[in-house]
Amino acid sequence: MIETTPRENQLIFAIHVSAGSRRNEVGGQHDGALRVAVTQAPEKGKANAAIIKLLAKTLGISKSQLEIISGDTHRRKTIAATQIDPQQIDQQLQTLATSK
């Protein structure tokens, strides 16, 4: 189960990133965080940009609604999804967590 913190029109959640992977994918969990794999190397913010793009596409929201609020240079990052329905996004995250 993915640990989430709902707020008004916002949801905070953690991800565990594997940068430099063979393919971009979202699914599974690691220590209460959603697993995210991106092909981009972890250099000069390329992987972080790829993470935001992949999460936005997967969750069906715009990139501007997602922000990395901590962990810019770490595998574990905290993400804020804003201007969304927290319950809907939480449900999607929980489904993704059990998909791998």
mmCIF file with all atom_site columns, C-alpha atoms in Angstrom:
data_model
loop_
_atom_site.group_PDB
_atom_site.id
_atom_site.type_symbol
_atom_site.label_atom_id
_atom_site.label_alt_id
_atom_site.label_comp_id
_atom_site.label_asym_id
_atom_site.label_entity_id
_atom_site.label_seq_id
_atom_site.pdbx_PDB_ins_code
_atom_site.Cartn_x
_atom_site.Cartn_y
_atom_site.Cartn_z
_atom_site.occupancy
_atom_site.B_iso_or_equiv
_atom_site.pdbx_formal_charge
_atom_site.auth_seq_id
_atom_site.auth_comp_id
_atom_site.auth_asym_id
_atom_site.auth_atom_id
_atom_site.pdbx_PDB_model_num
ATOM 1   C CA . MET A 1 1   ? 0.000  0.000  0.000   1.00 0.00 ? 1   MET A CA 1
ATOM 2   C CA . ILE A 1 2   ? 1.305  3.413  -0.971  1.00 0.00 ? 2   ILE A CA 1
ATOM 3   C CA . GLU A 1 3   ? 1.438  5.941  1.862   1.00 0.00 ? 3   GLU A CA 1
ATOM 4   C CA . THR A 1 4   ? -0.372 9.133  0.867   1.00 0.00 ? 4   THR A CA 1
ATOM 5   C CA . THR A 1 5   ? -1.242 12.392 2.604   1.00 0.00 ? 5   THR A CA 1
ATOM 6   C CA . PRO A 1 6   ? -4.396 14.050 1.259   1.00 0.00 ? 6   PRO A CA 1
ATOM 7   C CA . ARG A 1 7   ? -4.954 17.767 1.554   1.00 0.00 ? 7   ARG A CA 1
ATOM 8   C CA . GLU A 1 8   ? -7.512 20.049 -0.048  1.00 0.00 ? 8   GLU A CA 1
ATOM 9   C CA . ASN A 1 9   ? -7.078 19.595 -3.828  1.00 0.00 ? 9   ASN A CA 1
ATOM 10  C CA . GLN A 1 10  ? -3.656 18.028 -3.218  1.00 0.00 ? 10  GLN A CA 1
ATOM 11  C CA . LEU A 1 11  ? -2.113 14.620 -2.564  1.00 0.00 ? 11  LEU A CA 1
ATOM 12  C CA . ILE A 1 12  ? 1.420  13.980 -1.269  1.00 0.00 ? 12  ILE A CA 1
ATOM 13  C CA . PHE A 1 13  ? 3.041  10.606 -1.994  1.00 0.00 ? 13  PHE A CA 1
ATOM 14  C CA . ALA A 1 14  ? 6.474  8.985  -2.219  1.00 0.00 ? 14  ALA A CA 1
ATOM 15  C CA . ILE A 1 15  ? 8.118  7.284  -5.169  1.00 0.00 ? 15  ILE A CA 1
ATOM 16  C CA . HIS A 1 16  ? 11.171 5.020  -5.418  1.00 0.00 ? 16  HIS A CA 1
ATOM 17  C CA . VAL A 1 17  ? 13.034 5.714  -8.663  1.00 0.00 ? 17  VAL A CA 1
ATOM 18  C CA . SER A 1 18  ? 15.231 3.543  -10.849 1.00 0.00 ? 18  SER A CA 1
ATOM 19  C CA . ALA A 1 19  ? 16.903 5.876  -13.347 1.00 0.00 ? 19  ALA A CA 1
ATOM 20  C CA . GLY A 1 20  ? 18.712 4.502  -16.391 1.00 0.00 ? 20  GLY A CA 1
ATOM 21  C CA . SER A 1 21  ? 16.297 1.557  -16.711 1.00 0.00 ? 21  SER A CA 1
ATOM 22  C CA . ARG A 1 22  ? 15.559 -0.312 -19.934 1.00 0.00 ? 22  ARG A CA 1
ATOM 23  C CA . ARG A 1 23  ? 12.061 1.147  -20.185 1.00 0.00 ? 23  ARG A CA 1
ATOM 24  C CA . ASN A 1 24  ? 9.781  3.721  -18.617 1.00 0.00 ? 24  ASN A CA 1
ATOM 25  C CA . GLU A 1 25  ? 7.244  2.139  -16.294 1.00 0.00 ? 25  GLU A CA 1
ATOM 26  C CA . VAL A 1 26  ? 5.203  2.746  -13.170 1.00 0.00 ? 26  VAL A CA 1
ATOM 27  C CA . GLY A 1 27  ? 4.056  -0.068 -10.938 1.00 0.00 ? 27  GLY A CA 1
ATOM 28  C CA . GLY A 1 28  ? 4.764  -1.999 -7.795  1.00 0.00 ? 28  GLY A CA 1
ATOM 29  C CA . GLN A 1 29  ? 5.929  -0.630 -4.502  1.00 0.00 ? 29  GLN A CA 1
ATOM 30  C CA . HIS A 1 30  ? 9.032  -0.364 -2.361  1.00 0.00 ? 30  HIS A CA 1
ATOM 31  C CA . ASP A 1 31  ? 8.813  0.439  1.348   1.00 0.00 ? 31  ASP A CA 1
ATOM 32  C CA . GLY A 1 32  ? 5.505  2.339  1.054   1.00 0.00 ? 32  GLY A CA 1
ATOM 33  C CA . ALA A 1 33  ? 6.541  4.183  -2.111  1.00 0.00 ? 33  ALA A CA 1
ATOM 34  C CA . LEU A 1 34  ? 5.384  3.729  -5.703  1.00 0.00 ? 34  LEU A CA 1
ATOM 35  C CA . ARG A 1 35  ? 8.076  2.266  -7.982  1.00 0.00 ? 35  ARG A CA 1
ATOM 36  C CA . VAL A 1 36  ? 8.931  4.389  -11.020 1.00 0.00 ? 36  VAL A CA 1
ATOM 37  C CA . ALA A 1 37  ? 11.529 3.439  -13.640 1.00 0.00 ? 37  ALA A CA 1
ATOM 38  C CA . VAL A 1 38  ? 12.782 5.828  -16.329 1.00 0.00 ? 38  VAL A CA 1
ATOM 39  C CA . THR A 1 39  ? 15.319 5.376  -19.120 1.00 0.00 ? 39  THR A CA 1
ATOM 40  C CA . GLN A 1 40  ? 16.904 8.781  -18.580 1.00 0.00 ? 40  GLN A CA 1
ATOM 41  C CA . ALA A 1 41  ? 20.193 8.916  -16.699 1.00 0.00 ? 41  ALA A CA 1
ATOM 42  C CA . PRO A 1 42  ? 20.194 10.683 -13.319 1.00 0.00 ? 42  PRO A CA 1
ATOM 43  C CA . GLU A 1 43  ? 22.143 13.717 -14.504 1.00 0.00 ? 43  GLU A CA 1
ATOM 44  C CA . LYS A 1 44  ? 21.295 17.410 -14.800 1.00 0.00 ? 44  LYS A CA 1
ATOM 45  C CA . GLY A 1 45  ? 17.633 16.865 -13.897 1.00 0.00 ? 45  GLY A CA 1
ATOM 46  C CA . LYS A 1 46  ? 16.884 14.700 -16.951 1.00 0.00 ? 46  LYS A CA 1
ATOM 47  C CA . ALA A 1 47  ? 15.552 11.799 -14.904 1.00 0.00 ? 47  ALA A CA 1
ATOM 48  C CA . ASN A 1 48  ? 13.389 14.114 -12.760 1.00 0.00 ? 48  ASN A CA 1
ATOM 49  C CA . ALA A 1 49  ? 11.812 15.635 -15.887 1.00 0.00 ? 49  ALA A CA 1
ATOM 50  C CA . ALA A 1 50  ? 11.156 12.140 -17.254 1.00 0.00 ? 50  ALA A CA 1
ATOM 51  C CA . ILE A 1 51  ? 9.575  11.101 -13.934 1.00 0.00 ? 51  ILE A CA 1
ATOM 52  C CA . ILE A 1 52  ? 7.140  14.027 -13.971 1.00 0.00 ? 52  ILE A CA 1
ATOM 53  C CA . LYS A 1 53  ? 6.247  13.382 -17.618 1.00 0.00 ? 53  LYS A CA 1
ATOM 54  C CA . LEU A 1 54  ? 5.675  9.648  -17.015 1.00 0.00 ? 54  LEU A CA 1
ATOM 55  C CA . LEU A 1 55  ? 3.623  10.159 -13.839 1.00 0.00 ? 55  LEU A CA 1
ATOM 56  C CA . ALA A 1 56  ? 1.470  12.828 -15.503 1.00 0.00 ? 56  ALA A CA 1
ATOM 57  C CA . LYS A 1 57  ? 0.735  10.547 -18.447 1.00 0.00 ? 57  LYS A CA 1
ATOM 58  C CA . THR A 1 58  ? 0.043  7.551  -16.191 1.00 0.00 ? 58  THR A CA 1
ATOM 59  C CA . LEU A 1 59  ? -2.281 9.486  -13.851 1.00 0.00 ? 59  LEU A CA 1
ATOM 60  C CA . GLY A 1 60  ? -3.998 11.416 -16.658 1.00 0.00 ? 60  GLY A CA 1
ATOM 61  C CA . ILE A 1 61  ? -3.094 14.870 -15.352 1.00 0.00 ? 61  ILE A CA 1
ATOM 62  C CA . SER A 1 62  ? -0.876 17.666 -16.655 1.00 0.00 ? 62  SER A CA 1
ATOM 63  C CA . LYS A 1 63  ? 2.828  17.930 -15.829 1.00 0.00 ? 63  LYS A CA 1
ATOM 64  C CA . SER A 1 64  ? 2.190  21.292 -14.169 1.00 0.00 ? 64  SER A CA 1
ATOM 65  C CA . GLN A 1 65  ? 0.033  19.519 -11.564 1.00 0.00 ? 65  GLN A CA 1
ATOM 66  C CA . LEU A 1 66  ? 3.011  17.475 -10.320 1.00 0.00 ? 66  LEU A CA 1
ATOM 67  C CA . GLU A 1 67  ? 6.016  18.697 -8.375  1.00 0.00 ? 67  GLU A CA 1
ATOM 68  C CA . ILE A 1 68  ? 8.964  16.998 -6.700  1.00 0.00 ? 68  ILE A CA 1
ATOM 69  C CA . ILE A 1 69  ? 8.928  18.579 -3.244  1.00 0.00 ? 69  ILE A CA 1
ATOM 70  C CA . SER A 1 70  ? 11.858 16.637 -1.773  1.00 0.00 ? 70  SER A CA 1
ATOM 71  C CA . GLY A 1 71  ? 14.517 14.185 -2.870  1.00 0.00 ? 71  GLY A CA 1
ATOM 72  C CA . ASP A 1 72  ? 15.671 15.863 -6.090  1.00 0.00 ? 72  ASP A CA 1
ATOM 73  C CA . THR A 1 73  ? 18.968 13.971 -6.017  1.00 0.00 ? 73  THR A CA 1
ATOM 74  C CA . HIS A 1 74  ? 17.809 10.800 -4.221  1.00 0.00 ? 74  HIS A CA 1
ATOM 75  C CA . ARG A 1 75  ? 16.076 7.601  -5.307  1.00 0.00 ? 75  ARG A CA 1
ATOM 76  C CA . ARG A 1 76  ? 13.201 8.263  -2.899  1.00 0.00 ? 76  ARG A CA 1
ATOM 77  C CA . LYS A 1 77  ? 11.301 11.398 -3.808  1.00 0.00 ? 77  LYS A CA 1
ATOM 78  C CA . THR A 1 78  ? 8.213  13.068 -2.398  1.00 0.00 ? 78  THR A CA 1
ATOM 79  C CA . ILE A 1 79  ? 5.701  14.204 -4.995  1.00 0.00 ? 79  ILE A CA 1
ATOM 80  C CA . ALA A 1 80  ? 2.836  16.676 -4.660  1.00 0.00 ? 80  ALA A CA 1
ATOM 81  C CA . ALA A 1 81  ? -0.104 16.340 -7.042  1.00 0.00 ? 81  ALA A CA 1
ATOM 82  C CA . THR A 1 82  ? -2.087 19.594 -7.006  1.00 0.00 ? 82  THR A CA 1
ATOM 83  C CA . GLN A 1 83  ? -5.427 20.791 -8.364  1.00 0.00 ? 83  GLN A CA 1
ATOM 84  C CA . ILE A 1 84  ? -6.735 17.224 -8.373  1.00 0.00 ? 84  ILE A CA 1
ATOM 85  C CA . ASP A 1 85  ? -9.300 15.033 -6.625  1.00 0.00 ? 85  ASP A CA 1
ATOM 86  C CA . PRO A 1 86  ? -7.139 13.424 -3.891  1.00 0.00 ? 86  PRO A CA 1
ATOM 87  C CA . GLN A 1 87  ? -9.379 10.349 -3.576  1.00 0.00 ? 87  GLN A CA 1
ATOM 88  C CA . GLN A 1 88  ? -9.256 9.629  -7.298  1.00 0.00 ? 88  GLN A CA 1
ATOM 89  C CA . ILE A 1 89  ? -5.461 9.944  -7.526  1.00 0.00 ? 89  ILE A CA 1
ATOM 90  C CA . ASP A 1 90  ? -5.006 7.880  -4.345  1.00 0.00 ? 90  ASP A CA 1
ATOM 91  C CA . GLN A 1 91  ? -7.128 5.112  -5.850  1.00 0.00 ? 91  GLN A CA 1
ATOM 92  C CA . GLN A 1 92  ? -5.033 5.172  -9.041  1.00 0.00 ? 92  GLN A CA 1
ATOM 93  C CA . LEU A 1 93  ? -1.801 5.018  -7.016  1.00 0.00 ? 93  LEU A CA 1
ATOM 94  C CA . GLN A 1 94  ? -3.018 2.036  -4.986  1.00 0.00 ? 94  GLN A CA 1
ATOM 95  C CA . THR A 1 95  ? -3.983 0.218  -8.197  1.00 0.00 ? 95  THR A CA 1
ATOM 96  C CA . LEU A 1 96  ? -0.572 0.934  -9.729  1.00 0.00 ? 96  LEU A CA 1
ATOM 97  C CA . ALA A 1 97  ? 1.161  -0.292 -6.570  1.00 0.00 ? 97  ALA A CA 1
ATOM 98  C CA . THR A 1 98  ? -0.398 -3.733 -6.967  1.00 0.00 ? 98  THR A CA 1
ATOM 99  C CA . SER A 1 99  ? 0.136  -3.967 -10.738 1.00 0.00 ? 99  SER A CA 1
ATOM 100 C CA . LYS A 1 100 ? 3.687  -5.386 -10.672 1.00 0.00 ? 100 LYS A CA 1
#
